[in-house]
């Protein structure tokens, strides 16, 4: 008897210990009463360059096309972007911006000169999608335009006149030209980029040279009437911390509002990128580890910015980010068309969680790119469209937009394959204006469901609702034949008990849990 009860007690103690350890292993404490920083909705921005079938065929087919369109814009794509409520759209590049001459893209389309898109496939650009077409599109989809001007092959005068054309209300040569082209009112654009990747495709400049150029261009980028420009200087690539240092030191702070940063997640190396759809678990983790590296980049570039701008007035604008894999076999290598799997969904979730975390400095971000290019949210063929796993993550994350960032503490188990190792869970927490707490969780483990104990501090939780994006495998993706392999769905595998919540986070999934 005695021995049995001793055994029983030992077993009970062991069971308790196992429970304790497993709870301690995957545990999230959310401090719902401690938020200070707003997560700008502009972190959820997008980017549409004249590249491949992004603008032409993706967004714009022209009013005479057989593809269902409204004033030349594809109806299916337009509706998907309206549904996603995208806060801003960057245009016309990218590298294209620094060889784009805006006057070629106004007036009667039949009279617009053609040019070669030297960066992207060497194709002929007919300029049928220009300033008016872009601004009208932004209006139709309810987004804020973000235009990048040409520093690399343009002139101060050219950029200055473009701004006058777009924003000046009075009588002037450019405002009159705009009116003759059918637009009476100025568009009052706010976001303006002064060049793109000036260290590379935008002119191969040194940081010292670009800083001087920026000062000249920004001087003549005028504020007209009620339109105060938010000027964004072309920032660093990856870990070029010297670029950030030189710009912050040499550009007077009052002359800029944002400084950009570009970072792409690559599997393999830049010269030898791996496939978008065929990868093993080690490569999968390699990709996600590289995506998570942006945390360090933001911290280190941010530390330099803090030195000159401790108030954090100047936004870090991550206006190009996302995955860059091999193009789909058989497609034009210059068009950067790649498929988008559940791995991309995790890259999006991790990146957006990190941007939220740094919301005090990261004021805007733009995924590269919108349709048919790199980590696209939409893929099209001649007549049809699919939403990618990345689209669904952006859809899932809507509650974080303009919410207050909440501090949290996460303890997560690890997942490892080959040489790669990461925490299996990746989280962001925020509070909406109506008091709802939003918890986004990525479980990157390909095959293991994780039981997560959530402690909710500072909120009397009564209702929980959740949605998730998941797929049968990490390399699953949507095709024109099977459009819903990866999709968003309701999620119910959680249990609320006073101030604690238990969530069974499915393997290979991204969740948005909302607690009120
Ligand atoms: O997004 C594709 C290209 O990547 C952009 O044109 C350029 O800015 C970057 O190098």
Short mmCIF file of C-alpha atoms and ligand atoms in Angstrom, two decimals:
data_model
loop_
_atom_site.label_atom_id
_atom_site.label_comp_id
_atom_site.label_asym_id
_atom_site.label_seq_id
_atom_site.Cartn_x
_atom_site.Cartn_y
_atom_site.Cartn_z
CA UNK A 1 0.00 0.00 0.00
CA UNK A 2 2.61 2.38 1.22
CA UNK A 3 4.88 1.71 -1.77
CA UNK A 4 1.99 2.14 -4.24
CA UNK A 5 0.96 5.50 -2.81
CA UNK A 6 4.56 6.65 -2.83
CA UNK A 7 4.78 5.59 -6.48
CA UNK A 8 1.51 7.38 -7.13
CA UNK A 9 2.86 10.53 -5.54
CA UNK A 10 6.04 10.33 -7.57
CA UNK A 11 4.00 9.91 -10.75
CA UNK A 12 1.78 12.82 -9.80
CA UNK A 13 4.80 14.99 -9.07
CA UNK A 14 6.32 13.99 -12.40
CA UNK A 15 3.08 14.78 -14.21
CA UNK A 16 2.95 18.19 -12.51
CA UNK A 17 6.54 18.84 -13.42
CA UNK A 18 5.90 17.91 -17.05
CA UNK A 19 2.87 20.20 -17.12
CA UNK A 20 4.88 22.98 -15.51
CA UNK A 21 7.78 22.55 -17.90
CA UNK A 22 5.56 22.39 -20.97
CA UNK A 23 3.61 25.45 -19.81
CA UNK A 24 6.81 27.28 -19.10
CA UNK A 25 8.06 26.25 -22.50
CA UNK A 26 5.28 27.96 -24.45
CA UNK A 27 3.96 30.89 -22.56
CA UNK A 28 2.88 34.39 -23.51
CA UNK A 29 2.26 37.23 -21.09
CA UNK A 30 0.40 40.15 -22.64
CA UNK A 31 0.48 43.49 -20.81
CA UNK A 32 -2.79 44.92 -22.06
CA UNK A 33 -2.54 48.04 -19.90
CA UNK A 34 0.92 49.16 -20.95
CA UNK A 35 0.88 50.29 -24.60
CA UNK A 36 2.31 53.64 -25.67
CA UNK A 37 3.18 53.46 -29.37
CA UNK A 38 0.78 53.43 -32.30
CA UNK A 39 1.46 50.87 -35.03
CA UNK A 40 1.09 53.01 -38.14
CA UNK A 41 -1.24 51.47 -40.70
CA UNK A 42 1.41 52.50 -43.24
CA UNK A 43 3.54 49.56 -42.10
CA UNK A 44 1.06 47.52 -44.13
CA UNK A 45 1.88 49.30 -47.40
CA UNK A 46 2.58 47.92 -50.87
CA UNK A 47 4.71 48.60 -53.92
CA UNK A 48 3.88 48.46 -57.63
CA UNK A 49 6.81 49.00 -59.98
CA UNK A 50 6.83 49.00 -63.76
CA UNK A 51 8.32 45.53 -63.68
CA UNK A 52 7.13 42.38 -65.41
CA UNK A 53 3.36 41.91 -65.23
CA UNK A 54 2.85 44.04 -62.16
CA UNK A 55 1.37 47.18 -63.72
CA UNK A 56 0.77 45.95 -67.28
CA UNK A 57 -1.42 42.86 -67.22
CA UNK A 58 -1.63 42.85 -63.44
CA UNK A 59 -3.24 46.18 -62.59
CA UNK A 60 -3.69 47.88 -65.96
CA UNK A 61 -5.04 46.26 -69.12
CA UNK A 62 -6.34 49.41 -70.78
CA UNK A 63 -9.96 50.37 -71.42
CA UNK A 64 -10.15 48.41 -74.70
CA UNK A 65 -9.14 45.07 -73.18
CA UNK A 66 -11.40 41.99 -73.21
CA UNK A 67 -10.35 41.40 -69.61
CA UNK A 68 -13.09 42.81 -67.37
CA UNK A 69 -11.91 46.27 -66.41
CA UNK A 70 -13.04 49.60 -65.09
CA UNK A 71 -11.45 52.48 -67.00
CA UNK A 72 -8.56 50.16 -67.89
CA UNK A 73 -7.96 48.70 -64.40
CA UNK A 74 -8.52 44.96 -63.92
CA UNK A 75 -11.70 44.60 -61.90
CA UNK A 76 -10.65 41.44 -60.05
CA UNK A 77 -7.31 42.86 -58.89
CA UNK A 78 -8.85 46.19 -58.02
CA UNK A 79 -11.50 44.56 -55.84
CA UNK A 80 -8.92 42.38 -54.05
CA UNK A 81 -6.90 45.50 -53.20
CA UNK A 82 -10.00 47.38 -52.05
CA UNK A 83 -10.87 44.43 -49.79
CA UNK A 84 -7.37 44.43 -48.31
CA UNK A 85 -7.64 48.14 -47.41
CA UNK A 86 -4.05 48.87 -48.34
CA UNK A 87 -2.88 52.10 -46.70
CA UNK A 88 -0.41 53.22 -49.38
CA UNK A 89 1.04 52.20 -52.70
CA UNK A 90 4.57 53.02 -53.84
CA UNK A 91 5.14 53.75 -57.56
CA UNK A 92 6.72 53.80 -60.22
CA UNK A 93 9.82 52.02 -58.82
CA UNK A 94 12.24 50.72 -57.62
CA UNK A 95 15.03 50.91 -60.12
CA UNK A 96 12.52 51.97 -62.76
CA UNK A 97 11.92 55.25 -60.90
CA UNK A 98 15.41 56.49 -61.69
CA UNK A 99 14.96 56.14 -65.42
CA UNK A 100 11.37 57.30 -65.52
CA UNK A 101 10.59 60.70 -67.02
CA UNK A 102 7.13 61.65 -65.88
CA UNK A 103 6.32 63.92 -68.81
CA UNK A 104 6.41 60.82 -71.06
CA UNK A 105 3.41 59.47 -69.13
CA UNK A 106 0.91 62.32 -69.45
CA UNK A 107 -1.40 63.54 -72.22
CA UNK A 108 -3.05 61.51 -74.96
CA UNK A 109 -1.75 57.91 -74.62
CA UNK A 110 -1.40 57.69 -78.41
CA UNK A 111 1.16 60.50 -78.32
CA UNK A 112 3.20 59.26 -75.39
CA UNK A 113 6.77 58.32 -76.26
CA UNK A 114 7.94 54.78 -75.74
CA UNK A 115 11.06 53.80 -73.80
CA UNK A 116 13.07 50.72 -72.96
CA UNK A 117 12.67 49.30 -69.48
CA UNK A 118 16.36 48.54 -69.22
CA UNK A 119 16.25 47.13 -65.71
CA UNK A 120 13.39 44.72 -66.16
CA UNK A 121 13.55 42.49 -69.19
CA UNK A 122 14.52 45.19 -71.71
CA UNK A 123 10.88 45.41 -72.79
CA UNK A 124 9.26 48.42 -74.42
CA UNK A 125 7.39 50.64 -72.00
CA UNK A 126 4.62 52.50 -73.83
CA UNK A 127 3.89 54.86 -70.93
CA UNK A 128 0.18 54.17 -71.13
CA UNK A 129 0.15 53.97 -67.33
CA UNK A 130 1.36 57.35 -66.10
CA UNK A 131 0.68 59.89 -63.39
CA UNK A 132 -3.07 60.23 -64.02
CA UNK A 133 -3.57 56.48 -64.30
CA UNK A 134 -1.68 55.92 -61.04
CA UNK A 135 -3.40 58.67 -59.10
CA UNK A 136 -6.84 57.56 -60.31
CA UNK A 137 -6.04 53.98 -59.34
CA UNK A 138 -4.95 55.05 -55.86
CA UNK A 139 -8.24 56.90 -55.50
CA UNK A 140 -10.31 53.95 -56.71
CA UNK A 141 -8.71 51.53 -54.26
CA UNK A 142 -8.73 54.07 -51.42
CA UNK A 143 -5.00 54.16 -50.81
CA UNK A 144 -2.44 56.92 -50.31
CA UNK A 145 -0.02 57.34 -53.21
CA UNK A 146 3.70 57.26 -52.52
CA UNK A 147 5.72 58.44 -55.53
CA UNK A 148 9.46 58.02 -55.94
CA UNK A 149 11.10 60.72 -58.06
CA UNK A 150 14.01 60.32 -60.43
CA UNK A 151 17.38 61.39 -59.01
CA UNK A 152 19.61 58.97 -60.94
CA UNK A 153 18.92 60.12 -64.51
CA UNK A 154 16.61 63.06 -63.90
CA UNK A 155 17.11 66.62 -62.79
CA UNK A 156 16.10 68.84 -59.92
CA UNK A 157 13.92 70.80 -62.33
CA UNK A 158 12.15 67.67 -63.58
CA UNK A 159 11.29 66.47 -60.07
CA UNK A 160 10.31 69.91 -58.91
CA UNK A 161 7.93 70.34 -61.87
CA UNK A 162 6.35 66.90 -61.25
CA UNK A 163 5.45 67.98 -57.73
CA UNK A 164 4.09 71.27 -59.05
CA UNK A 165 2.02 69.30 -61.61
CA UNK A 166 0.59 67.06 -58.92
CA UNK A 167 0.07 69.44 -56.01
CA UNK A 168 -0.17 73.08 -57.10
CA UNK A 169 -3.62 74.62 -56.97
CA UNK A 170 -2.99 78.06 -58.53
CA UNK A 171 -2.03 79.28 -61.96
CA UNK A 172 1.33 77.93 -63.11
CA UNK A 173 2.71 76.20 -66.19
CA UNK A 174 2.53 72.74 -64.60
CA UNK A 175 -0.81 73.17 -62.86
CA UNK A 176 -2.27 74.48 -66.13
CA UNK A 177 -0.85 71.50 -68.00
CA UNK A 178 -2.48 69.17 -65.49
CA UNK A 179 -5.81 70.90 -66.04
CA UNK A 180 -5.45 70.61 -69.81
CA UNK A 181 -4.91 66.88 -69.24
CA UNK A 182 -8.25 66.62 -67.48
CA UNK A 183 -7.41 66.97 -63.79
CA UNK A 184 -8.76 70.22 -62.37
CA UNK A 185 -7.97 69.76 -58.68
CA UNK A 186 -4.46 69.10 -57.37
CA UNK A 187 -4.06 65.62 -55.95
CA UNK A 188 -2.31 66.82 -52.79
CA UNK A 189 0.06 63.92 -52.51
CA UNK A 190 1.99 63.53 -49.24
CA UNK A 191 4.58 60.76 -49.55
CA UNK A 192 7.51 61.58 -51.82
CA UNK A 193 10.70 59.55 -52.27
CA UNK A 194 13.84 61.37 -53.41
CA UNK A 195 15.44 58.67 -55.56
CA UNK A 196 15.69 54.93 -55.04
CA UNK A 197 18.72 52.82 -54.18
CA UNK A 198 21.03 55.68 -55.07
CA UNK A 199 23.93 53.48 -53.93
CA UNK A 200 23.13 51.11 -56.84
CA UNK A 201 20.62 51.19 -59.71
CA UNK A 202 19.68 54.75 -58.76
CA UNK A 203 23.05 56.22 -59.74
CA UNK A 204 25.84 54.28 -57.98
CA UNK A 205 26.51 57.22 -55.68
CA UNK A 206 28.57 57.39 -52.53
CA UNK A 207 26.60 58.29 -49.40
CA UNK A 208 28.37 61.66 -49.22
CA UNK A 209 27.42 62.47 -52.83
CA UNK A 210 23.83 61.33 -52.38
CA UNK A 211 23.46 63.34 -49.17
CA UNK A 212 24.40 66.48 -51.12
CA UNK A 213 22.11 65.57 -53.99
CA UNK A 214 19.29 64.92 -51.56
CA UNK A 215 19.70 68.40 -50.08
CA UNK A 216 19.47 69.96 -53.56
CA UNK A 217 16.50 67.89 -54.74
CA UNK A 218 14.63 68.26 -51.44
CA UNK A 219 15.07 72.04 -51.51
CA UNK A 220 12.98 72.27 -54.68
CA UNK A 221 10.47 69.62 -53.66
CA UNK A 222 8.03 72.29 -52.56
CA UNK A 223 5.04 72.22 -50.27
CA UNK A 224 2.05 73.70 -52.08
CA UNK A 225 -1.08 74.97 -50.39
CA UNK A 226 -2.36 72.38 -47.96
CA UNK A 227 -0.07 69.66 -49.27
CA UNK A 228 2.92 69.25 -47.00
CA UNK A 229 5.28 66.69 -48.43
CA UNK A 230 6.63 63.86 -46.32
CA UNK A 231 10.06 63.52 -47.91
CA UNK A 232 11.81 60.19 -47.84
CA UNK A 233 15.56 59.96 -48.42
CA UNK A 234 16.87 56.89 -50.19
CA UNK A 235 18.38 54.78 -47.45
CA UNK A 236 20.63 51.82 -47.00
CA UNK A 237 20.66 48.33 -48.35
CA UNK A 238 20.84 45.55 -45.77
CA UNK A 239 23.68 46.16 -43.31
CA UNK A 240 25.25 49.22 -44.94
CA UNK A 241 25.30 51.09 -41.63
CA UNK A 242 27.76 53.65 -42.99
CA UNK A 243 25.11 54.84 -45.48
CA UNK A 244 22.70 55.56 -42.64
CA UNK A 245 25.40 57.27 -40.57
CA UNK A 246 26.52 59.57 -43.42
CA UNK A 247 22.97 60.54 -44.39
CA UNK A 248 21.89 61.21 -40.82
CA UNK A 249 25.00 63.30 -40.28
CA UNK A 250 24.94 65.27 -43.54
CA UNK A 251 21.28 65.90 -44.20
CA UNK A 252 19.77 68.52 -41.89
CA UNK A 253 16.98 66.77 -40.02
CA UNK A 254 14.41 69.39 -40.96
CA UNK A 255 14.93 68.47 -44.62
CA UNK A 256 13.68 64.91 -44.35
CA UNK A 257 10.80 63.01 -42.77
CA UNK A 258 11.78 59.46 -43.57
CA UNK A 259 14.85 57.42 -44.37
CA UNK A 260 14.36 54.19 -46.25
CA UNK A 261 15.83 50.72 -45.76
CA UNK A 262 15.70 47.84 -48.23
CA UNK A 263 16.02 44.21 -47.22
CA UNK A 264 15.13 41.11 -49.20
CA UNK A 265 14.91 37.58 -47.79
CA UNK A 266 16.86 35.24 -50.00
CA UNK A 267 17.22 31.46 -49.72
CA UNK A 268 20.72 30.52 -50.88
CA UNK A 269 22.86 33.42 -52.03
CA UNK A 270 22.17 36.53 -54.12
CA UNK A 271 23.98 34.96 -57.09
CA UNK A 272 22.41 31.55 -56.62
CA UNK A 273 18.89 31.91 -55.30
CA UNK A 274 16.88 28.82 -54.48
CA UNK A 275 13.45 27.78 -55.72
CA UNK A 276 10.27 29.45 -54.52
CA UNK A 277 8.39 26.17 -54.25
CA UNK A 278 10.90 23.35 -53.85
CA UNK A 279 12.77 23.39 -50.58
CA UNK A 280 13.55 21.12 -47.67
CA UNK A 281 12.91 21.89 -44.03
CA UNK A 282 16.42 23.18 -43.43
CA UNK A 283 16.10 25.67 -46.31
CA UNK A 284 12.68 26.61 -44.96
CA UNK A 285 14.21 27.51 -41.60
CA UNK A 286 17.14 29.23 -43.29
CA UNK A 287 14.62 31.46 -45.09
CA UNK A 288 12.70 32.30 -41.94
CA UNK A 289 15.87 32.97 -39.97
CA UNK A 290 16.96 35.39 -42.69
CA UNK A 291 13.55 37.07 -42.62
CA UNK A 292 13.84 37.50 -38.84
CA UNK A 293 17.25 39.12 -39.31
CA UNK A 294 15.47 42.36 -40.15
CA UNK A 295 14.98 42.74 -36.40
CA UNK A 296 18.73 43.23 -36.00
CA UNK A 297 18.90 45.52 -39.03
CA UNK A 298 16.17 47.78 -37.68
CA UNK A 299 17.83 47.86 -34.27
CA UNK A 300 21.26 48.74 -35.62
CA UNK A 301 20.16 51.28 -38.24
CA UNK A 302 17.76 52.61 -35.60
CA UNK A 303 20.56 53.07 -33.09
CA UNK A 304 22.41 55.25 -35.60
CA UNK A 305 19.25 57.24 -36.26
CA UNK A 306 18.70 57.65 -32.51
CA UNK A 307 22.09 59.33 -32.20
CA UNK A 308 20.95 62.18 -34.46
CA UNK A 309 17.21 61.99 -33.89
CA UNK A 310 16.57 60.82 -30.32
CA UNK A 311 12.94 61.94 -30.56
CA UNK A 312 12.45 59.41 -33.37
CA UNK A 313 10.71 61.99 -35.57
CA UNK A 314 12.25 60.61 -38.72
CA UNK A 315 10.55 57.44 -39.83
CA UNK A 316 12.45 54.36 -40.89
CA UNK A 317 10.66 53.52 -44.13
CA UNK A 318 11.23 49.91 -45.13
CA UNK A 319 9.92 50.52 -48.61
CA UNK A 320 11.17 47.26 -50.10
CA UNK A 321 11.04 43.98 -48.25
CA UNK A 322 9.99 40.41 -48.97
CA UNK A 323 11.24 37.17 -50.46
CA UNK A 324 13.35 36.98 -53.59
CA UNK A 325 13.60 33.46 -55.02
CA UNK A 326 14.30 31.93 -58.43
CA UNK A 327 11.74 32.95 -61.04
CA UNK A 328 9.17 30.33 -62.01
CA UNK A 329 10.70 28.02 -64.62
CA UNK A 330 9.94 29.14 -68.16
CA UNK A 331 9.21 32.77 -67.25
CA UNK A 332 11.22 35.85 -68.26
CA UNK A 333 14.07 36.18 -65.69
CA UNK A 334 13.70 39.96 -65.89
CA UNK A 335 10.06 39.79 -64.75
CA UNK A 336 10.78 38.35 -61.27
CA UNK A 337 7.64 36.20 -61.30
CA UNK A 338 7.72 33.70 -58.43
CA UNK A 339 5.18 31.48 -56.70
CA UNK A 340 4.20 32.11 -53.10
CA UNK A 341 3.93 29.30 -50.56
CA UNK A 342 3.05 28.96 -46.91
CA UNK A 343 6.73 29.75 -46.29
CA UNK A 344 6.06 33.24 -47.70
CA UNK A 345 3.10 33.53 -45.33
CA UNK A 346 5.48 32.91 -42.42
CA UNK A 347 7.99 35.43 -43.79
CA UNK A 348 5.18 38.00 -43.95
CA UNK A 349 3.97 37.18 -40.43
CA UNK A 350 7.46 37.32 -38.90
CA UNK A 351 8.37 40.54 -40.73
CA UNK A 352 5.13 42.32 -39.83
CA UNK A 353 5.46 41.21 -36.19
CA UNK A 354 8.96 42.71 -36.16
CA UNK A 355 7.87 45.95 -37.83
CA UNK A 356 5.11 46.29 -35.21
CA UNK A 357 7.67 45.76 -32.46
CA UNK A 358 9.70 48.70 -33.80
CA UNK A 359 6.68 50.91 -34.49
CA UNK A 360 8.28 53.80 -32.63
CA UNK A 361 10.83 54.07 -35.47
CA UNK A 362 9.32 52.11 -38.37
CA UNK A 363 6.62 54.40 -39.71
CA UNK A 364 6.04 52.75 -43.06
CA UNK A 365 6.89 49.58 -44.98
CA UNK A 366 6.14 48.38 -48.50
CA UNK A 367 6.09 44.74 -49.48
CA UNK A 368 7.78 44.01 -52.82
CA UNK A 369 5.61 43.71 -54.82
CA UNK A 370 1.86 43.83 -55.41
CA UNK A 371 1.00 41.72 -58.48
CA UNK A 372 3.07 39.00 -60.22
CA UNK A 373 6.43 40.23 -58.89
CA UNK A 374 8.56 38.79 -56.04
CA UNK A 375 6.50 38.18 -52.87
CA UNK A 376 3.28 39.15 -54.61
CA UNK A 377 -0.05 39.26 -52.85
CA UNK A 378 -1.86 38.59 -56.13
CA UNK A 379 -0.94 36.45 -59.15
CA UNK A 380 -2.77 36.80 -62.44
CA UNK A 381 -2.95 35.09 -65.79
CA UNK A 382 -4.77 36.49 -68.82
CA UNK A 383 -8.23 36.06 -67.36
CA UNK A 384 -7.97 34.91 -63.79
CA UNK A 385 -6.47 35.87 -60.44
CA UNK A 386 -5.34 34.10 -57.27
CA UNK A 387 -4.69 35.45 -53.83
CA UNK A 388 -1.42 34.23 -52.38
CA UNK A 389 -0.74 33.05 -48.80
CA UNK A 390 0.92 36.44 -48.25
CA UNK A 391 -2.32 38.23 -49.16
CA UNK A 392 -4.13 36.22 -46.52
CA UNK A 393 -1.60 37.16 -43.83
CA UNK A 394 -2.06 40.86 -44.63
CA UNK A 395 -5.80 40.31 -44.43
CA UNK A 396 -5.44 38.51 -41.10
CA UNK A 397 -3.26 41.29 -39.66
CA UNK A 398 -5.71 44.14 -40.38
CA UNK A 399 -6.54 44.65 -36.67
CA UNK A 400 -2.94 45.70 -35.95
CA UNK A 401 -3.29 48.76 -38.21
CA UNK A 402 -3.29 51.95 -36.12
CA UNK A 403 -3.63 49.88 -32.94
CA UNK A 404 -1.46 50.49 -29.87
CA UNK A 405 1.51 48.20 -29.58
CA UNK A 406 1.38 46.13 -26.39
CA UNK A 407 4.48 44.82 -24.66
CA UNK A 408 4.55 41.06 -24.20
CA UNK A 409 6.84 38.35 -22.96
CA UNK A 410 7.05 35.13 -24.95
CA UNK A 411 8.69 31.85 -24.07
CA UNK A 412 8.71 29.48 -27.02
CA UNK A 413 10.13 26.07 -27.70
CA UNK A 414 12.56 25.74 -30.56
CA UNK A 415 12.38 24.02 -33.89
CA UNK A 416 15.50 22.81 -35.66
CA UNK A 417 16.46 21.12 -38.91
CA UNK A 418 20.06 20.49 -39.92
CA UNK A 419 22.13 23.52 -39.01
CA UNK A 420 19.14 25.77 -38.56
CA UNK A 421 17.35 26.53 -35.29
CA UNK A 422 14.63 29.07 -34.37
CA UNK A 423 11.91 29.71 -31.87
CA UNK A 424 8.79 27.99 -33.14
CA UNK A 425 6.44 30.80 -32.14
CA UNK A 426 6.60 34.40 -33.28
CA UNK A 427 4.16 36.91 -31.83
CA UNK A 428 2.93 40.50 -31.94
CA UNK A 429 0.37 42.07 -29.61
CA UNK A 430 -1.65 45.26 -29.91
CA UNK A 431 -4.81 46.94 -28.63
CA UNK A 432 -7.46 48.45 -30.90
CA UNK A 433 -9.30 51.67 -30.04
CA UNK A 434 -12.31 49.71 -28.81
CA UNK A 435 -10.13 47.86 -26.29
CA UNK A 436 -9.83 44.60 -28.20
CA UNK A 437 -6.46 42.91 -27.71
CA UNK A 438 -4.98 41.51 -30.93
CA UNK A 439 -2.50 38.64 -30.77
CA UNK A 440 -0.87 37.50 -33.99
CA UNK A 441 0.99 34.21 -33.69
CA UNK A 442 3.01 32.31 -36.26
CA UNK A 443 3.80 28.69 -35.46
CA UNK A 444 6.56 27.99 -37.95
CA UNK A 445 6.94 24.36 -36.84
CA UNK A 446 6.06 22.35 -39.95
CA UNK A 447 4.52 19.42 -38.07
CA UNK A 448 3.95 20.20 -34.41
CA UNK A 449 0.87 21.70 -32.81
CA UNK A 450 1.94 23.89 -29.89
CA UNK A 451 -0.10 24.43 -26.75
CA UNK A 452 0.37 28.03 -25.72
CA UNK A 453 -0.63 29.44 -22.33
CA UNK A 454 -1.51 33.10 -22.62
CA UNK A 455 -1.68 35.25 -19.50
CA UNK A 456 -3.75 38.36 -20.13
CA UNK A 457 -2.71 41.14 -17.78
CA UNK A 458 -4.76 44.32 -17.58
CA UNK A 459 -7.90 43.18 -19.37
CA UNK A 460 -11.02 41.43 -18.21
CA UNK A 461 -11.41 39.04 -21.08
CA UNK A 462 -14.92 37.90 -21.93
CA UNK A 463 -14.92 37.11 -25.62
CA UNK A 464 -12.37 35.52 -27.87
CA UNK A 465 -12.52 35.14 -31.62
CA UNK A 466 -9.81 33.97 -33.97
CA UNK A 467 -8.92 33.33 -37.57
CA UNK A 468 -5.94 31.58 -39.08
CA UNK A 469 -4.07 30.93 -42.27
CA UNK A 470 -2.76 27.42 -42.65
CA UNK A 471 -1.89 24.84 -45.27
CA UNK A 472 -1.29 21.10 -45.52
CA UNK A 473 2.46 21.68 -45.94
CA UNK A 474 5.07 24.42 -45.70
CA UNK A 475 5.51 24.36 -49.48
CA UNK A 476 1.76 24.43 -50.26
CA UNK A 477 0.56 27.18 -52.60
CA UNK A 478 -2.47 28.32 -54.54
CA UNK A 479 -2.81 27.74 -58.26
CA UNK A 480 -5.34 28.83 -60.86
CA UNK A 481 -6.75 25.30 -60.68
CA UNK A 482 -6.78 25.11 -56.86
CA UNK A 483 -7.15 28.60 -55.50
CA UNK A 484 -7.84 27.81 -51.85
CA UNK A 485 -5.11 25.41 -50.80
CA UNK A 486 -3.89 28.18 -48.49
CA UNK A 487 -6.65 30.38 -47.19
CA UNK A 488 -8.00 32.21 -44.18
CA UNK A 489 -10.53 30.43 -41.98
CA UNK A 490 -12.21 30.69 -38.58
CA UNK A 491 -10.20 29.18 -35.72
CA UNK A 492 -11.74 27.75 -32.55
CA UNK A 493 -9.13 25.67 -30.78
CA UNK A 494 -8.77 27.86 -27.69
CA UNK A 495 -10.18 28.02 -24.18
CA UNK A 496 -10.67 31.16 -22.09
CA UNK A 497 -10.56 30.91 -18.32
CA UNK A 498 -10.69 34.29 -16.55
CA UNK A 499 -7.39 36.00 -17.30
CA UNK A 500 -5.75 33.06 -18.99
CA UNK A 501 -6.22 31.68 -22.43
CA UNK A 502 -5.04 28.35 -23.77
CA UNK A 503 -4.48 28.19 -27.50
CA UNK A 504 -3.60 25.06 -29.45
CA UNK A 505 -1.60 26.67 -32.21
CA UNK A 506 -1.69 24.35 -35.21
CA UNK A 507 1.54 23.39 -36.94
CA UNK A 508 2.45 25.58 -39.90
CA UNK A 509 -0.09 28.29 -39.23
CA UNK A 510 -0.51 32.02 -38.65
CA UNK A 511 -3.24 33.10 -36.23
CA UNK A 512 -4.94 36.32 -35.26
CA UNK A 513 -6.62 35.97 -31.89
CA UNK A 514 -8.84 38.82 -30.72
CA UNK A 515 -9.75 39.15 -27.06
CA UNK A 516 -12.31 41.53 -25.61
O1 LIG B 1 11.85 45.13 -56.20
C1 LIG B 1 12.74 44.87 -57.24
C2 LIG B 1 13.94 45.79 -57.22
O2 LIG B 1 14.71 45.55 -56.08
C3 LIG B 1 13.67 47.27 -57.15
O3 LIG B 1 13.41 47.81 -58.39
C4 LIG B 1 14.95 47.81 -56.59
O4 LIG B 1 14.75 49.00 -55.88
C5 LIG B 1 15.46 46.69 -55.74
O5 LIG B 1 16.79 46.43 -55.98
#
